[in-house]
mmCIF file of C-alpha atoms and ligand atoms in Angstrom:
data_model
loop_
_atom_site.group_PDB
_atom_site.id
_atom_site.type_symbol
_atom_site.label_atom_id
_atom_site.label_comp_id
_atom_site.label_asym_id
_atom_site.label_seq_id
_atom_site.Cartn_x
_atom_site.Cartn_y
_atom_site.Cartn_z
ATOM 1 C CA UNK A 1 86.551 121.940 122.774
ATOM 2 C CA UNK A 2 83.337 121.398 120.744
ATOM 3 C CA UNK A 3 83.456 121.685 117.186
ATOM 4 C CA UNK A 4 79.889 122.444 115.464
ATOM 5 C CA UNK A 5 78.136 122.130 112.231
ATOM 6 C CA UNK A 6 75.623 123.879 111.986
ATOM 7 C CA UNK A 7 73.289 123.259 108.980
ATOM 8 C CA UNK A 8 71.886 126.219 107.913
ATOM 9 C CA UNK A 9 69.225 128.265 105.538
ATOM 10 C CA UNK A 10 67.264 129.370 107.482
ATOM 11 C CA UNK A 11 66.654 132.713 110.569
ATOM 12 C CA UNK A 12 67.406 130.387 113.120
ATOM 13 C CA UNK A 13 70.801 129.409 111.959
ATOM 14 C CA UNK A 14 72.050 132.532 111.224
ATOM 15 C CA UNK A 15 70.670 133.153 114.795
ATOM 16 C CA UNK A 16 72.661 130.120 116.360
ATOM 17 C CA UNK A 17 75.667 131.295 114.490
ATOM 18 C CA UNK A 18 75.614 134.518 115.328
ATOM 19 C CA UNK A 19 75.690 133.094 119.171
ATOM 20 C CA UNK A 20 78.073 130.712 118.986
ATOM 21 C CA UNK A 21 80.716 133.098 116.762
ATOM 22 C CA UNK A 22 79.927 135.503 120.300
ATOM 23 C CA UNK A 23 81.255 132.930 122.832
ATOM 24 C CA UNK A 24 84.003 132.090 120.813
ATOM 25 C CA UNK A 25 82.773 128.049 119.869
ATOM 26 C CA UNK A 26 84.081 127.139 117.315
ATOM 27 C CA UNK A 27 81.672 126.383 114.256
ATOM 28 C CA UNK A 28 80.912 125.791 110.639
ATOM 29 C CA UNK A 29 77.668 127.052 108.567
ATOM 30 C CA UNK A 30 76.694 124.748 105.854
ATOM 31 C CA UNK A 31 74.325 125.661 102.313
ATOM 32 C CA UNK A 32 73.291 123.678 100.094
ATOM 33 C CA UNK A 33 74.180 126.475 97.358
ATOM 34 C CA UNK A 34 70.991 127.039 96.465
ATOM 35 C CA UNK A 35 70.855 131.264 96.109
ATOM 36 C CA UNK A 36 73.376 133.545 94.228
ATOM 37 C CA UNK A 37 74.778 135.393 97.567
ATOM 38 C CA UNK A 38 73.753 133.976 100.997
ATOM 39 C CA UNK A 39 73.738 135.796 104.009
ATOM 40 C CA UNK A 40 77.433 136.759 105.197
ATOM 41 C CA UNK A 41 78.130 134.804 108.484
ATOM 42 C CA UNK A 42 80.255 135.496 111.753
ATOM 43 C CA UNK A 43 81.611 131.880 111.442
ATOM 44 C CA UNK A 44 83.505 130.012 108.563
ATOM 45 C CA UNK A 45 80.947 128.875 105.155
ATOM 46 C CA UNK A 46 80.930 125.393 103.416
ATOM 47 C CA UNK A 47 78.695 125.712 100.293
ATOM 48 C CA UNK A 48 76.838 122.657 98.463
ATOM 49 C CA UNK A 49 76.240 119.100 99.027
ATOM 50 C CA UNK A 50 77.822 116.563 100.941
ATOM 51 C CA UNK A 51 77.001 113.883 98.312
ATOM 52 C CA UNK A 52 74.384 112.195 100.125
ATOM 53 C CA UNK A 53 74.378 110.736 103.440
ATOM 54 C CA UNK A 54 78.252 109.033 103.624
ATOM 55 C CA UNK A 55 79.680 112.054 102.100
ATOM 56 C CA UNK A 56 77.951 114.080 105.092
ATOM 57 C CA UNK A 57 79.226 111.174 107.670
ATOM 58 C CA UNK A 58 82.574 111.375 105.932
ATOM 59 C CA UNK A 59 82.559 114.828 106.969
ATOM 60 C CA UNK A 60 82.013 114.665 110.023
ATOM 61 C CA UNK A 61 84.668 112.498 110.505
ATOM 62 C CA UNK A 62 87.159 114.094 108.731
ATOM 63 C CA UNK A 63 86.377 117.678 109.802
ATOM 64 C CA UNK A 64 86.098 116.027 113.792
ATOM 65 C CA UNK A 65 82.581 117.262 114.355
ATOM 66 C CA UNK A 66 81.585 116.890 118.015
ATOM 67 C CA UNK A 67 78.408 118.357 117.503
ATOM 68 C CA UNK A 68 75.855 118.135 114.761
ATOM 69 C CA UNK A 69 72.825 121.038 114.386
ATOM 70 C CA UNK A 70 70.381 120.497 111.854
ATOM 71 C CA UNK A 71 69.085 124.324 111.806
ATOM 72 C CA UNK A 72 67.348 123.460 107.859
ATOM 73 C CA UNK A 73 63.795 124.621 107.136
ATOM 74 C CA UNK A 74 60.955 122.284 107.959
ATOM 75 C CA UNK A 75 60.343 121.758 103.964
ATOM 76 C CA UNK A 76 64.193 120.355 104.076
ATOM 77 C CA UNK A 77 62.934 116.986 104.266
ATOM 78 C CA UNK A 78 65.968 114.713 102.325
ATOM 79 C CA UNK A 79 68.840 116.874 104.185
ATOM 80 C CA UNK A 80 67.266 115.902 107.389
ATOM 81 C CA UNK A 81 66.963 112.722 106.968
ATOM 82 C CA UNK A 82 70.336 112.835 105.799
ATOM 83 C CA UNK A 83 71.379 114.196 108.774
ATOM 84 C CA UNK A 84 69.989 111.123 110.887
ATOM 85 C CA UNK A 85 71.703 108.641 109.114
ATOM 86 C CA UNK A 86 75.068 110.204 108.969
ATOM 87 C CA UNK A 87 75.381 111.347 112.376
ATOM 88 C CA UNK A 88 74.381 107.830 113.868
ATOM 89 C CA UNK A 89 76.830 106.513 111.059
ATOM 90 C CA UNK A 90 79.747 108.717 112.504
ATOM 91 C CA UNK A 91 78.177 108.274 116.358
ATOM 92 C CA UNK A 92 78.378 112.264 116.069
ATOM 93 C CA UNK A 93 75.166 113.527 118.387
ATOM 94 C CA UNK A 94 72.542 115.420 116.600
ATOM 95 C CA UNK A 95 70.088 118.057 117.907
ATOM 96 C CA UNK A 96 67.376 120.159 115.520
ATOM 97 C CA UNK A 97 66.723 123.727 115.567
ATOM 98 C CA UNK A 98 63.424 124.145 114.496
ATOM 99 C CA UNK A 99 60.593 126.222 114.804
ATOM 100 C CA UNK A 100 56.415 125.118 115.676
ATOM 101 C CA UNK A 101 54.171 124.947 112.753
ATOM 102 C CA UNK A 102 52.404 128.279 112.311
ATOM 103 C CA UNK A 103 48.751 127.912 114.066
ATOM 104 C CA UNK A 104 45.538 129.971 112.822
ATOM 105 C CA UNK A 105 44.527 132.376 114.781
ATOM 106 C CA UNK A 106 41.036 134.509 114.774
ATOM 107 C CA UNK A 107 40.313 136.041 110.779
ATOM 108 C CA UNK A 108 42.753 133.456 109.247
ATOM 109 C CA UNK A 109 41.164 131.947 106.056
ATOM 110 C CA UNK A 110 43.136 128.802 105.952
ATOM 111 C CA UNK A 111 42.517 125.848 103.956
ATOM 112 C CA UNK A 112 44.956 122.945 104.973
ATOM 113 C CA UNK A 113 47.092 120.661 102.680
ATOM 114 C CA UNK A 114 48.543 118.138 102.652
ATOM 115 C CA UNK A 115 51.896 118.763 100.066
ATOM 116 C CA UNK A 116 52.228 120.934 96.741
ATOM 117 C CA UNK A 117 50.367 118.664 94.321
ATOM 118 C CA UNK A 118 47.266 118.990 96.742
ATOM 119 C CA UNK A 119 48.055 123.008 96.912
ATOM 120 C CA UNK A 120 47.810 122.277 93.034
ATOM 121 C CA UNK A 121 44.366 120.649 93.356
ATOM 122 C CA UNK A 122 43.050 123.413 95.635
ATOM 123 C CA UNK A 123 43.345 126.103 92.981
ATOM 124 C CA UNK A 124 40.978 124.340 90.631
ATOM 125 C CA UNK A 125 38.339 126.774 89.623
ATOM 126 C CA UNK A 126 37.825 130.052 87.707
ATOM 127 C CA UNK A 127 40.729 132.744 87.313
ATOM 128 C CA UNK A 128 42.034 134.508 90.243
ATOM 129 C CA UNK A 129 45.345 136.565 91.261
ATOM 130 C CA UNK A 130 46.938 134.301 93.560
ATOM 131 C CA UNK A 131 50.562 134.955 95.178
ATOM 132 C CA UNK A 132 52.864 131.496 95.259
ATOM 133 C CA UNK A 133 55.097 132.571 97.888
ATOM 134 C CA UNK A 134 56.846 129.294 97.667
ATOM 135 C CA UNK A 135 60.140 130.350 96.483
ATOM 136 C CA UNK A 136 61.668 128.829 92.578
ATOM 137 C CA UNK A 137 61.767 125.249 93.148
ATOM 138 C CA UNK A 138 58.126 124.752 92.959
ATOM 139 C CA UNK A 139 56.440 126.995 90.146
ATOM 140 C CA UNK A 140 56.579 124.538 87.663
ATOM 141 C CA UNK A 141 53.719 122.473 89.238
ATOM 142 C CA UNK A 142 51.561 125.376 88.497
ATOM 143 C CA UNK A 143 51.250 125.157 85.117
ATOM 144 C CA UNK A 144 48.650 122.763 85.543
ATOM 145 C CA UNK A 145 45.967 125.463 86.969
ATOM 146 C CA UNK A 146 47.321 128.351 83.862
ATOM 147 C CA UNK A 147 44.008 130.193 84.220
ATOM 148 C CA UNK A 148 45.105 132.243 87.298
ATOM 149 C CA UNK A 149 47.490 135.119 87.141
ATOM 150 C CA UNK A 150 50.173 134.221 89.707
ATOM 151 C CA UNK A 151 52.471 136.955 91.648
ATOM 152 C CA UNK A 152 55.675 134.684 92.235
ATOM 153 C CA UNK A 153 58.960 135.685 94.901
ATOM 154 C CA UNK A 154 62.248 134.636 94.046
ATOM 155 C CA UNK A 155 65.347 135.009 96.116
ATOM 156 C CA UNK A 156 67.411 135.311 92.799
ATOM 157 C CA UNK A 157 66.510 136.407 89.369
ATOM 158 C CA UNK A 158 66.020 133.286 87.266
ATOM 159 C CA UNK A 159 67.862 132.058 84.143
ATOM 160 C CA UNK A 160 64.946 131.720 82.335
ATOM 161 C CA UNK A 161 61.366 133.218 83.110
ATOM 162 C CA UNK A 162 58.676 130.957 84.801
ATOM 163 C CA UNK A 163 56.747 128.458 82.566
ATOM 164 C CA UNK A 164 53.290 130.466 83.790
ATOM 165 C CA UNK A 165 51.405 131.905 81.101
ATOM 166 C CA UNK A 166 50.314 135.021 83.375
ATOM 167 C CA UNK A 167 52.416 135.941 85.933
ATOM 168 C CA UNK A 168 54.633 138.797 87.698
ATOM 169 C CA UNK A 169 57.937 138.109 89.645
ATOM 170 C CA UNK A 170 59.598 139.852 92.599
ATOM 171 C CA UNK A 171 62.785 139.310 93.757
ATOM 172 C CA UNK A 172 62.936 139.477 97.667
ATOM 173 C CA UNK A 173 64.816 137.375 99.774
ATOM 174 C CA UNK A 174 63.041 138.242 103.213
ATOM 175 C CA UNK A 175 62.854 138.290 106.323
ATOM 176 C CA UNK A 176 59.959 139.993 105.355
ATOM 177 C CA UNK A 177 57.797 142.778 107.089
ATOM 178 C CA UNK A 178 53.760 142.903 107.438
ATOM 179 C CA UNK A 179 53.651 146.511 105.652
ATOM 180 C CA UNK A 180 55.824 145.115 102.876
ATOM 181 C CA UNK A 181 54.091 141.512 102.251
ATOM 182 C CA UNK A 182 50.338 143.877 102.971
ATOM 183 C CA UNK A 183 51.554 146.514 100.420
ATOM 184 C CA UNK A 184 52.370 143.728 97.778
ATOM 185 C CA UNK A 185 49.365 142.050 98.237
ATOM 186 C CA UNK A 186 46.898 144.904 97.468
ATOM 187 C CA UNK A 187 49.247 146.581 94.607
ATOM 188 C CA UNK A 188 48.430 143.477 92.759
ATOM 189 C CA UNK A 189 45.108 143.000 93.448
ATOM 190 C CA UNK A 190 45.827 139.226 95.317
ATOM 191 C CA UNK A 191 42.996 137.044 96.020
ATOM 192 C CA UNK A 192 44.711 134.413 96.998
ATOM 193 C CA UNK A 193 47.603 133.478 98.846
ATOM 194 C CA UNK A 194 50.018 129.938 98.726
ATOM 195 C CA UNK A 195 52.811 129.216 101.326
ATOM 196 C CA UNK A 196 54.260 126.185 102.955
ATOM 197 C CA UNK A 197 53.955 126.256 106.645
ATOM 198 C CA UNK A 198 57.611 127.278 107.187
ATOM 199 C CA UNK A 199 57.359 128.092 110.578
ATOM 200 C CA UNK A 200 59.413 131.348 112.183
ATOM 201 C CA UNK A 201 59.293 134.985 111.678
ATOM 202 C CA UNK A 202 61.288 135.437 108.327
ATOM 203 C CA UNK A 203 58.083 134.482 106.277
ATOM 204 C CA UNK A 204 55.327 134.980 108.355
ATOM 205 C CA UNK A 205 54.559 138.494 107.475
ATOM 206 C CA UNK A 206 52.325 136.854 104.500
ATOM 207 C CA UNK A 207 49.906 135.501 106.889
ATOM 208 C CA UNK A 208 49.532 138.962 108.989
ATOM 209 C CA UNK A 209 49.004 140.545 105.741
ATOM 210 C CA UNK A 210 46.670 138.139 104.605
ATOM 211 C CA UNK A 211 44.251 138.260 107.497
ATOM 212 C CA UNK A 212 44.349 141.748 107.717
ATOM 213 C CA UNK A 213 43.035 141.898 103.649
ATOM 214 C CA UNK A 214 40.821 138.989 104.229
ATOM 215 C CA UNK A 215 42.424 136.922 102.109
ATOM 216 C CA UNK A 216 42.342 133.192 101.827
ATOM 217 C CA UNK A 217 45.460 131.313 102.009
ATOM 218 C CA UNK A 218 46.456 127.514 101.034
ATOM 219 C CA UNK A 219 48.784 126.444 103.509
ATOM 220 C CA UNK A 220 50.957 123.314 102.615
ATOM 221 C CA UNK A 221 51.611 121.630 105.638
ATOM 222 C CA UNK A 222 55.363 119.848 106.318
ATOM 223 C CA UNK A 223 56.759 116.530 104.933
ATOM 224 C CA UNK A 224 57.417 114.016 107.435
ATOM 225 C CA UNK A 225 60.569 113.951 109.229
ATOM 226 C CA UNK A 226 62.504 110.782 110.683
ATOM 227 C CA UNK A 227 62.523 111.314 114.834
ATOM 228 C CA UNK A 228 65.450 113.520 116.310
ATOM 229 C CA UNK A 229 66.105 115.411 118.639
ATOM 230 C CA UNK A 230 64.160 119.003 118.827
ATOM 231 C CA UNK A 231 64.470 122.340 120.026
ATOM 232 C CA UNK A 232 63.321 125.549 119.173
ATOM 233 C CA UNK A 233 65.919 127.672 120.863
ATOM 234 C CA UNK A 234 69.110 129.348 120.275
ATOM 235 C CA UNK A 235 69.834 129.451 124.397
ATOM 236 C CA UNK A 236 68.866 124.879 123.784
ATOM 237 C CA UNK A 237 71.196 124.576 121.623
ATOM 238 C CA UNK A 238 73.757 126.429 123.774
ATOM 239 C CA UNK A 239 73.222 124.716 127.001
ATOM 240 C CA UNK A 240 73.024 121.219 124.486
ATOM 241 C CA UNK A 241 76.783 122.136 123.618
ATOM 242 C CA UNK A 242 77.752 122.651 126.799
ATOM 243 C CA UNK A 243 77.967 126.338 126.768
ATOM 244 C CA UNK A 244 74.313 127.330 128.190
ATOM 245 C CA UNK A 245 73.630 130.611 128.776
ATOM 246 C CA UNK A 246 73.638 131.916 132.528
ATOM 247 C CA UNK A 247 69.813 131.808 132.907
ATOM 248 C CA UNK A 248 70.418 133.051 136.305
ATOM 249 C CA UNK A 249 68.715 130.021 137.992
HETATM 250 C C1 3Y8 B 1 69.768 129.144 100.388
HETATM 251 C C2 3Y8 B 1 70.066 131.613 102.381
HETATM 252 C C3 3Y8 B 1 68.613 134.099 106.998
HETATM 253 C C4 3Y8 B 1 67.682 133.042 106.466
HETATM 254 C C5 3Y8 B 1 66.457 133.660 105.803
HETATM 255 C C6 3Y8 B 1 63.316 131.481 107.175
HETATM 256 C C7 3Y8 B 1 63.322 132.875 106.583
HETATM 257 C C8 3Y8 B 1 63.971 134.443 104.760
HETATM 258 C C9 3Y8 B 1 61.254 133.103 104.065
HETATM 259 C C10 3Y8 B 1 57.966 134.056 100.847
HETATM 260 C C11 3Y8 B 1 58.605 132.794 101.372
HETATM 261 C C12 3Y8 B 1 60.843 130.207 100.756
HETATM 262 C C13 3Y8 B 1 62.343 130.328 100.331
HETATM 263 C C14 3Y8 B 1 62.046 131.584 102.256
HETATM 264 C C15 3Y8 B 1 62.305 132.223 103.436
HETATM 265 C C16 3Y8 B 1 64.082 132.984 105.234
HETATM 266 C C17 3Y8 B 1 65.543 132.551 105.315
HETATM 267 C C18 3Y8 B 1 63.576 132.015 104.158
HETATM 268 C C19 3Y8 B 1 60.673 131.425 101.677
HETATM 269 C C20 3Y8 B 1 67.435 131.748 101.965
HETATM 270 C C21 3Y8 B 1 68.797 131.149 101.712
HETATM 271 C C22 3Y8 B 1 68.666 130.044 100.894
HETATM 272 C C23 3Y8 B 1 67.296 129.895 100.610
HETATM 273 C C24 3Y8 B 1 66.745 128.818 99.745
HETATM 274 C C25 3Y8 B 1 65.335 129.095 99.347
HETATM 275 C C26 3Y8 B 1 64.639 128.029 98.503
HETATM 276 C C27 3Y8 B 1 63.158 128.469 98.664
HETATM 277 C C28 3Y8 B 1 63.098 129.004 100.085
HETATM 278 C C29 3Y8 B 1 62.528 131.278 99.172
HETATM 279 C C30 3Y8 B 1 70.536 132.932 101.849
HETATM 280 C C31 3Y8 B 1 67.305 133.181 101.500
HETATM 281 C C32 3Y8 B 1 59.910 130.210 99.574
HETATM 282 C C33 3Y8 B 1 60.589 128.940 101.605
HETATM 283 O O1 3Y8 B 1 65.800 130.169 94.383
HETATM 284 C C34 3Y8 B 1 65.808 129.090 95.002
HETATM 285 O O2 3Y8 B 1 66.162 127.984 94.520
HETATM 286 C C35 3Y8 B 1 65.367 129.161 96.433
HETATM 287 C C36 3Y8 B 1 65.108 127.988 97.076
HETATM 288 C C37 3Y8 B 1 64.921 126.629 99.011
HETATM 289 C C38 3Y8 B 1 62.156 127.331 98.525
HETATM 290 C C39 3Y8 B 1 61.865 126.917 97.138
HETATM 291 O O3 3Y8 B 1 61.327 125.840 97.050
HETATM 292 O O4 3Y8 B 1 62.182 127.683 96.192
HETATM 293 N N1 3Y8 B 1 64.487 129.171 100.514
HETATM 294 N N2 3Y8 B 1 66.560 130.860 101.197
HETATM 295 C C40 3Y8 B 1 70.039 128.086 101.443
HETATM 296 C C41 3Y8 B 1 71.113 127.110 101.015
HETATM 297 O O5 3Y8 B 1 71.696 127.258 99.938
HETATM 298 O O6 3Y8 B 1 71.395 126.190 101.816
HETATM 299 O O7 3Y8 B 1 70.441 133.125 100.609
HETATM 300 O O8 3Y8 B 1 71.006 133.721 102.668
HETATM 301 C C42 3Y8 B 1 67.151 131.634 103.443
HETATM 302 C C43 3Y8 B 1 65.820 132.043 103.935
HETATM 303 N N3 3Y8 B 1 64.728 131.899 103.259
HETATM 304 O O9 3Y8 B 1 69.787 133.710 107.263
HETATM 305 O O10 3Y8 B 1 68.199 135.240 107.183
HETATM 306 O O11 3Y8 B 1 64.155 131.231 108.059
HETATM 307 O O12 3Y8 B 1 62.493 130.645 106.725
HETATM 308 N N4 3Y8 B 1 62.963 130.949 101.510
HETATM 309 C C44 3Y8 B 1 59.313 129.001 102.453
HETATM 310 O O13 3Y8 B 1 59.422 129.296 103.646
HETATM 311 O O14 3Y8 B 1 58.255 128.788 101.877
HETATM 312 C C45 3Y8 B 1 60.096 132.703 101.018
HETATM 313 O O15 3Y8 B 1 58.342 134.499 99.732
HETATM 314 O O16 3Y8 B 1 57.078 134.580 101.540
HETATM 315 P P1 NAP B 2 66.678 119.193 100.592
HETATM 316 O O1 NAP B 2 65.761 118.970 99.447
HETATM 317 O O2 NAP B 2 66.348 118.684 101.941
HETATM 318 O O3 NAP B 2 68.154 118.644 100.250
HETATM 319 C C1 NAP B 2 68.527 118.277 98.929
HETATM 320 C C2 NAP B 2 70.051 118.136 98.918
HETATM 321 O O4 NAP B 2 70.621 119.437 99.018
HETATM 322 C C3 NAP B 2 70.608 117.387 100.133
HETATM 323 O O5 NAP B 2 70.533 115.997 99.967
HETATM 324 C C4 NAP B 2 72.037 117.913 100.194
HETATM 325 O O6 NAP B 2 72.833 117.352 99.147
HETATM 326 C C5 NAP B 2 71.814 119.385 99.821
HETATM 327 N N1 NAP B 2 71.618 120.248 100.986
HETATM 328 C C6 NAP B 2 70.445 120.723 101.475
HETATM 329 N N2 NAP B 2 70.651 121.567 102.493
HETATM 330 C C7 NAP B 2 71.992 121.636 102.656
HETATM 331 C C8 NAP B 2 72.846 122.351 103.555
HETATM 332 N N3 NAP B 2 72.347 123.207 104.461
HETATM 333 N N4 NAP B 2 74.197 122.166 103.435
HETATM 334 C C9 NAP B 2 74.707 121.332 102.505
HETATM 335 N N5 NAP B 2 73.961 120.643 101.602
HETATM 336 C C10 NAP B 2 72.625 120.803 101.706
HETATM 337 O O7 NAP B 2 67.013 120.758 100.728
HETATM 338 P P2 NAP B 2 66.214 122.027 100.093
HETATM 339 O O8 NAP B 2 64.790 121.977 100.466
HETATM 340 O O9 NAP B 2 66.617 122.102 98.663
HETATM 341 O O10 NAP B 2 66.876 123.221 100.922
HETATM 342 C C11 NAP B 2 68.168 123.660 100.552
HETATM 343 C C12 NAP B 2 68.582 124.742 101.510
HETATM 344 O O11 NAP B 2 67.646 125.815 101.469
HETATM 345 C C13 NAP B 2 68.682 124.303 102.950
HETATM 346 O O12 NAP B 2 69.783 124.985 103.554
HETATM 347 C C14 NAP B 2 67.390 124.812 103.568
HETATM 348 O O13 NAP B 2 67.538 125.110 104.952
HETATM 349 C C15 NAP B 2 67.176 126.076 102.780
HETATM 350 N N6 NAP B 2 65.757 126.425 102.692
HETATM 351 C C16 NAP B 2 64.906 125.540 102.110
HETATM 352 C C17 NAP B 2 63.547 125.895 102.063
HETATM 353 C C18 NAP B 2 62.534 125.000 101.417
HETATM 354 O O14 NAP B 2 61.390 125.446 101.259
HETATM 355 N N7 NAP B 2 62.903 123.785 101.058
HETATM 356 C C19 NAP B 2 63.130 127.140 102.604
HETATM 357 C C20 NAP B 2 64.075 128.007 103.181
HETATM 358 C C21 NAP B 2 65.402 127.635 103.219
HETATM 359 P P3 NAP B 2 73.794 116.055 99.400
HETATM 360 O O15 NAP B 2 72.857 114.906 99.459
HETATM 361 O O16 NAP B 2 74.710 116.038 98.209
HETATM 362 O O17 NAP B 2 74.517 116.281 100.701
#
């Protein structure tokens, strides 16, 4: 009987576990802890860190893992790689769950970038209301361009405000819908938008919005990731496991 973990944060995961907890495999959902109350699951939770890549291979040794999914967000760069390591280290197979990179389409406004210091860079110039939909972990950076007034979205209310001189917080955790993010926008006046190329449908909304107010968006593209191997289906990770669905071929 396979035994999964399934490392999670993001749509997909909850997607995959959501499947799996249906056909009865058993499975394990791992976060790194990083938000208040995550999303309630079908399967049993772990919460925080592994302690680096031999506490993960530890764990899958102790906990008999058959099965490794690495279901984190693109921008999850140091759990992934952690993942490689440990799961070669335990001889545990791994498979990703991930989704393409978002692609412009006709009336985007994109301007490409390389990581968050260039996203930085970018927003040299005179004031402007720009929305950093890049979650907590990142706002700090800002500081460095304080002329702007930024529109900021948390997934929990923080301990202590942002370091930005001008600046308004929401606290959403998504998935997110085109009205909402195109409502948003235009009550606070946004002229400019800042995301990571995440990928998926939880935070795309932004970018529909966006084009359809004309706005210009900086979009950070993803860190590098070691090579494993990659799917961007639930039914992939299924038939991976063993358990594919009946795709009636
Ligand atoms: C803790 C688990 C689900 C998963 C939902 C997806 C969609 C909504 C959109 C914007 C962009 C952002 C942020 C975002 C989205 C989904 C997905 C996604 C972006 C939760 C979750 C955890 C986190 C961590 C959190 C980060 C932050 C990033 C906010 C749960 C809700 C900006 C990424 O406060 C903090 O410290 C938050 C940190 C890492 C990035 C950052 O740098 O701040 N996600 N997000 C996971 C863990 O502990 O292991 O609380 O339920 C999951 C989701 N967030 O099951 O429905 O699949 O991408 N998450 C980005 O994409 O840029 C918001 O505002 O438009
Ligand atoms: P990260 O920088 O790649 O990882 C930092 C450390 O956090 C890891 O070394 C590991 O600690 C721990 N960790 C990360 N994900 C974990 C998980 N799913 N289960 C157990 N431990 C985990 O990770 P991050 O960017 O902070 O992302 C943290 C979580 O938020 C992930 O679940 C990710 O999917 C989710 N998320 C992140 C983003 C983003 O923009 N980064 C966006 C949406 C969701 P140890 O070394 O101690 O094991």
């Amino acid at each position: 009987m396979p035994n999964l973990l399934i490392l999670g944060g993001t749509t997909e995961a909850s997607a995959l576990a959501a499947a799996v907890a249906e056909r009865g495999i058993p499975a394990t959902l791992s976060y790194a802890g990083r938000t208040v109350a995550p999303r309630p699951q079908p399967v049993p939770v772990r919460v925080g860190g592994f302690g680096g890549v031999e506490g993960l291979a530890c764990y899958l040794r102790e906990e008999r893992i058959t099965h490794l999914v690495d279901a984190t967000h693109p921008f999850a760069a140091q759990i992934s790689a952690n993942a490689v390591a440990a799961a070669a280290d335990a001889g545990v197979p791994l498979l990703a769950l991930t989704r393409p990179d978002w692609q412009p389409v006709a009336g985007d406004r994109w301007t490409r970038v390389a990581d968050l210091d260039a996203a930085v860079a970018a927003l040299a110039g005179p004031s402007e209301r720009v929305m950093l939909a890049l979650g907590r972990m990142h706002v700090e950076a800002f500081a460095q361009q304080p002329q702007h007034f930024y529109l900021l979205r948390f997934v929990d209310v923080p301990e202590m405000p942002p370091k930005l001189p001008s600046h308004a917080l929401v606290v959403d955790c998504g998935p997110f819908t085109v009205d909402g993010d195109h409502a948003l926008l235009a009550a606070h006046g946004i002229e400019r938008v800042v995301c990571k190329n995440a990928g998926g449908s939880g935070a795309a909304a932004k970018l529909a919005a966006a084009r359809a107010l004309g706005l210009p968006v900086v979009m950070i593209d993803r860190p590098a990731l070691p090579e494993r191997r990659e799917v961007h289906g639930v039914a992939d990770v299924l038939d991976w496991v063993g358990h594919g669905v009946d795709r009636g071929v």
